[in-house]
Each structure stands twice: as structure tokens, then as C-alpha cells.
PDB file of C-alpha atoms and ligand atoms in Angstrom:
ATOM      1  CA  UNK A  57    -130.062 -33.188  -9.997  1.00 53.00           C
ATOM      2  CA  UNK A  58    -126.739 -32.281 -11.569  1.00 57.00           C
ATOM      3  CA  UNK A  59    -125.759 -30.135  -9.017  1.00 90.00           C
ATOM      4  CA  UNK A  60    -124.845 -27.432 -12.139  1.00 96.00           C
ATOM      5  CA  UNK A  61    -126.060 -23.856 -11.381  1.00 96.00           C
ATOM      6  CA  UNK A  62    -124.962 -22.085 -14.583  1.00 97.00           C
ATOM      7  CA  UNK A  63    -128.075 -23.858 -16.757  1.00 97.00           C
ATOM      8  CA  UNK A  64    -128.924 -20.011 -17.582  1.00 97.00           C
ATOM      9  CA  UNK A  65    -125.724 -19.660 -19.099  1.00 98.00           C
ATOM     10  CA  UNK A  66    -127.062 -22.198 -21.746  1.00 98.00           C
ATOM     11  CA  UNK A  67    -128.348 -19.550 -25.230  1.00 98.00           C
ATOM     12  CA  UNK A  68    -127.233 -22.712 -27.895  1.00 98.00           C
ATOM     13  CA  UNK A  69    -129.872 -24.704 -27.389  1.00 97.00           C
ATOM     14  CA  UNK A  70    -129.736 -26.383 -30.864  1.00 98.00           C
ATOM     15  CA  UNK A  71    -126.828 -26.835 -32.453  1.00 98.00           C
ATOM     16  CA  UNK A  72    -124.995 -26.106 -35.600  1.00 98.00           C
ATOM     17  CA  UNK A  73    -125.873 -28.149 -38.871  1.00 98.00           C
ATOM     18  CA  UNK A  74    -121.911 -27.971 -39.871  1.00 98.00           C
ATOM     19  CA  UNK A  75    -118.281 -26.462 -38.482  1.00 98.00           C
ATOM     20  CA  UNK A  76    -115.457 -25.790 -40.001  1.00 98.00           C
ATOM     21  CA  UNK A  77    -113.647 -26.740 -36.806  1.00 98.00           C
ATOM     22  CA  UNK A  78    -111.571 -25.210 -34.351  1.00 98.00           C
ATOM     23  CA  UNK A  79    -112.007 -21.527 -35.086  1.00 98.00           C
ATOM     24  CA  UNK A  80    -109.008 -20.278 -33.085  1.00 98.00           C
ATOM     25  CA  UNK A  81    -107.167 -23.113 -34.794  1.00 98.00           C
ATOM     26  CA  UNK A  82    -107.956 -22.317 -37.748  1.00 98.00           C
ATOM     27  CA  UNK A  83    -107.426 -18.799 -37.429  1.00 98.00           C
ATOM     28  CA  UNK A  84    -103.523 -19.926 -36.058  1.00 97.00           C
ATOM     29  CA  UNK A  85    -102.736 -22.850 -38.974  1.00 97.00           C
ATOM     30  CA  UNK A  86    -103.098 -24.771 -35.515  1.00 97.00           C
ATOM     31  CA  UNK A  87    -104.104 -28.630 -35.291  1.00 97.00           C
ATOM     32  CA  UNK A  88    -106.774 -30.259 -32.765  1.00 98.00           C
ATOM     33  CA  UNK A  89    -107.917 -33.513 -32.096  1.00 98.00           C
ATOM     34  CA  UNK A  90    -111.625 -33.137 -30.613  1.00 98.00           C
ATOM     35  CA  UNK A  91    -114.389 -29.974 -30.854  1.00 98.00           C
ATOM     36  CA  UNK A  92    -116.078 -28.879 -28.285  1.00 98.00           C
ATOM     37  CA  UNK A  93    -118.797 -25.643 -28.249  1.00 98.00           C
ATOM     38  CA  UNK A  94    -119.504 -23.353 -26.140  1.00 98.00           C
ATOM     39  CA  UNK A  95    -123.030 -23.066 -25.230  1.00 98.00           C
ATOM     40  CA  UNK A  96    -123.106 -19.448 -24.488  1.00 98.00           C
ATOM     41  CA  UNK A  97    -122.148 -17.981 -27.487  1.00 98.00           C
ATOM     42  CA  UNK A  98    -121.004 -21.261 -29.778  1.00 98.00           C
ATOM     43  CA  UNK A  99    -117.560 -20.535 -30.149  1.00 98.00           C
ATOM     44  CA  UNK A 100    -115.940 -23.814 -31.479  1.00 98.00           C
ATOM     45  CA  UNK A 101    -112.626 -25.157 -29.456  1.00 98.00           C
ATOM     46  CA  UNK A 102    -110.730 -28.112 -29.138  1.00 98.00           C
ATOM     47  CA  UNK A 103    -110.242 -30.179 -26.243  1.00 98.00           C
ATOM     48  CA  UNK A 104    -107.529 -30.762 -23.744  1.00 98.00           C
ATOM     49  CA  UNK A 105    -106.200 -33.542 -25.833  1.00 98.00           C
ATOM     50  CA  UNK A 106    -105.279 -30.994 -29.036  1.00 98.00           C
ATOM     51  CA  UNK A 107    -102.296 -28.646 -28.731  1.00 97.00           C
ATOM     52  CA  UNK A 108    -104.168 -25.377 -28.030  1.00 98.00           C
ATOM     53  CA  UNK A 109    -106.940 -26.568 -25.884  1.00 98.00           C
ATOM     54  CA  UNK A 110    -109.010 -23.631 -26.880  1.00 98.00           C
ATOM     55  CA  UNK A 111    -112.255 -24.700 -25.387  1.00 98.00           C
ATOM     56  CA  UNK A 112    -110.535 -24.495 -21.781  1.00 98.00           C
ATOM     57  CA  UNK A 113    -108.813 -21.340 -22.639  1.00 98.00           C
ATOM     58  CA  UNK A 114    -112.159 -19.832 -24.289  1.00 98.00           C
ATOM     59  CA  UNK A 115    -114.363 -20.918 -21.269  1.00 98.00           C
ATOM     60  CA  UNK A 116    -110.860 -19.384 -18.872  1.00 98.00           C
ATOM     61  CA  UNK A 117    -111.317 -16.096 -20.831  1.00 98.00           C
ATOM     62  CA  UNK A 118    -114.478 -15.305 -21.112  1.00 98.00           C
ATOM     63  CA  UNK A 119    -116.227 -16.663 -18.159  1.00 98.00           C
ATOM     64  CA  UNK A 120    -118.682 -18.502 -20.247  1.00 98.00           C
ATOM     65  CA  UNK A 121    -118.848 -21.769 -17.534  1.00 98.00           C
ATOM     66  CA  UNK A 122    -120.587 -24.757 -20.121  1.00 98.00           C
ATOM     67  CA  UNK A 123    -119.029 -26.841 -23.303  1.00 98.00           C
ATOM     68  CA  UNK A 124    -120.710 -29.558 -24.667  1.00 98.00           C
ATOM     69  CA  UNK A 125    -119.249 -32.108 -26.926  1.00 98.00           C
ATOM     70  CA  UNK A 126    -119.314 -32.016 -30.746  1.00 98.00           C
ATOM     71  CA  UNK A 127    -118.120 -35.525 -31.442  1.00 97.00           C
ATOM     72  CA  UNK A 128    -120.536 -37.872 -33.071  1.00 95.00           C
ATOM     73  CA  UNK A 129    -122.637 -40.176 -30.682  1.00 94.00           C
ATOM     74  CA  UNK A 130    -120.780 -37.673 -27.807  1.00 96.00           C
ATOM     75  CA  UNK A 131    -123.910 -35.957 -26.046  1.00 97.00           C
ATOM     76  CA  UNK A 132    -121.869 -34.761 -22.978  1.00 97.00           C
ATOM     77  CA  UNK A 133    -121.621 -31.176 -21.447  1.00 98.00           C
ATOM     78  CA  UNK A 134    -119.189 -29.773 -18.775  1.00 98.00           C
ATOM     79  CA  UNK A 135    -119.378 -27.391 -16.813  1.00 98.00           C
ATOM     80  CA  UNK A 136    -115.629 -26.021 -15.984  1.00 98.00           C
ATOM     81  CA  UNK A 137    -116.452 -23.967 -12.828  1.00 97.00           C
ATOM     82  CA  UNK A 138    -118.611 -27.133 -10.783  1.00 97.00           C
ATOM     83  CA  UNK A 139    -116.391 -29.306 -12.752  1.00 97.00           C
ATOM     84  CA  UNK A 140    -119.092 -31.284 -13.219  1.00 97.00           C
ATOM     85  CA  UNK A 141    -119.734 -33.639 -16.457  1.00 97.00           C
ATOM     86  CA  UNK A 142    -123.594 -33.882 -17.298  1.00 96.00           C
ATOM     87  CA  UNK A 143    -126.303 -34.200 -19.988  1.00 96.00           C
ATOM     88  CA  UNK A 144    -128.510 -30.787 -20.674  1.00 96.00           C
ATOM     89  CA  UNK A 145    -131.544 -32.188 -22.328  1.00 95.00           C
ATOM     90  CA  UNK A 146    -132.742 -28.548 -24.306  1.00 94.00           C
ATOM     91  CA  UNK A 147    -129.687 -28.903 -26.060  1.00 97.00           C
ATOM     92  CA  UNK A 148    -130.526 -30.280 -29.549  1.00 96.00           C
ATOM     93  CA  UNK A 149    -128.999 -31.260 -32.768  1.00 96.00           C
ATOM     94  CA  UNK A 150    -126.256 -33.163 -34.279  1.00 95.00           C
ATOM     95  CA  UNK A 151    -123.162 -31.352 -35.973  1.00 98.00           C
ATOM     96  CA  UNK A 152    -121.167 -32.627 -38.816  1.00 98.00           C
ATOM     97  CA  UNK A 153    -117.593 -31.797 -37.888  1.00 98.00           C
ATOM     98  CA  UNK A 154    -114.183 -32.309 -40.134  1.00 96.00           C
ATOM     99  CA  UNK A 155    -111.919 -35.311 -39.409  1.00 95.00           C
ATOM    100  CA  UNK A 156    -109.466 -33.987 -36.968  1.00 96.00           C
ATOM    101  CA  UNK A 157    -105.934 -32.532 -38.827  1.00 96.00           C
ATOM    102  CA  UNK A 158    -103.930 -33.984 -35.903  1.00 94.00           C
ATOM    103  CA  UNK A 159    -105.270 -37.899 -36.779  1.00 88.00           C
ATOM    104  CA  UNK A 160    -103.726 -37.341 -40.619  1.00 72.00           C
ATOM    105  CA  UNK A 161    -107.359 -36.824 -42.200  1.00 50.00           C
ATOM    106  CA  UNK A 162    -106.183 -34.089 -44.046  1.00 49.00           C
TER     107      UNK A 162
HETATM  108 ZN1   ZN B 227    -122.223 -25.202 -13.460  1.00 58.63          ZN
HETATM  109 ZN1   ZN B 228    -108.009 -25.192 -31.143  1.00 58.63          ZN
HETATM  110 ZN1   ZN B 229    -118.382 -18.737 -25.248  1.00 58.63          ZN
END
């Protein structure tokens, strides 16, 4: 019914207790405002909104097609190649994240 054709992609089917955030911000002193995962290989990025938008450019580089939220109450994957916004039930778990650097938490 979602239309999404890259379900097989999908090897983080529960996810991560805790993150430390962005990992390629973090590796660059960078700042981001929401974390997304990747649900091939559950690299952490940030979303279009933060400065680096690593999710996009992780997803661009590696081919890997599906992120899915890590905000709390945010449930929601996307897929960037259908460009398609959906809800992959296998995928379980609820991460505690860090409050985002760019909103002053720190
Ligand atoms: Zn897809
Ligand atoms: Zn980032
Ligand atoms: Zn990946």
C-alpha cells in the first residue's frame, strides 16, 4: 500500500536505546536541529532543517534509500528515492536523543 519498493533495504528493525546525535556533526563540531536514522545501516543524521543535512547527504552517498525519524512521538519514515513519507510497522523502539545544540540546549 505505500507504493515503497525498497522495504528490503530495511536491517534496523529496532532501534537504538540512546544517541549521541548527529555523528557526522559531531565528528565536524557541527550543529543540527532534528535526527534522523538510517535504516540500513543506522547511521545517525540530521535533517534538512540543520546546517549539514547529513541524513540527505548520507542517504545521496551511499544509496541507502530509507530514514526514519528519531524525534519523540515522530514514528515517520521516508523513503528519498519514491519520495514517499510512510509508516514501516517492523520498525520498533523508542530512542532517547540529546536536545538539539542549534535550539541553545547546550
Ligand atoms: Zn522506496
Ligand atoms: Zn549533521
Ligand atoms: Zn545508511
Amino acid at each position: 500500500m505505500t507504493g515503497c519498493t525498497h522495504l528490503d533495504h530495511v536491517h534496523i528493525t529496532e532501534l537504538p536505546i540512546e544517541v549521541d546525535g548527529c555523528a557526522a556533526c559531531l565528528a565536524s563540531g557541527s550543529v543540527w536541529l532534528h535526527l534522523r536514522i538510517c535504516l540500513e545501516c543506522g547511521e545517525v543524521g540530521c535533517c534538512d532543517d540543520s546546517p549539514g543535512r547529513h541524513a540527505t547527504a548520507h542517504a545521496h552517498a551511499t544509496g541507502h534509500p530509507i530514514i526514519r525519524s528519531l524525534e519523540p512521538g515522530e514514528t515517520w519514515s521516508w523513503c528519498f528515492p519514491d519520495e514517499l513519507a510512510m509508516r514501516i510497522p517492523d520498525v520498533s523502539g523508542e530512542t532517547h536523543i540529546p536536545p538539539s545544540p542549534m535550539l541553545g540546549g547546550a
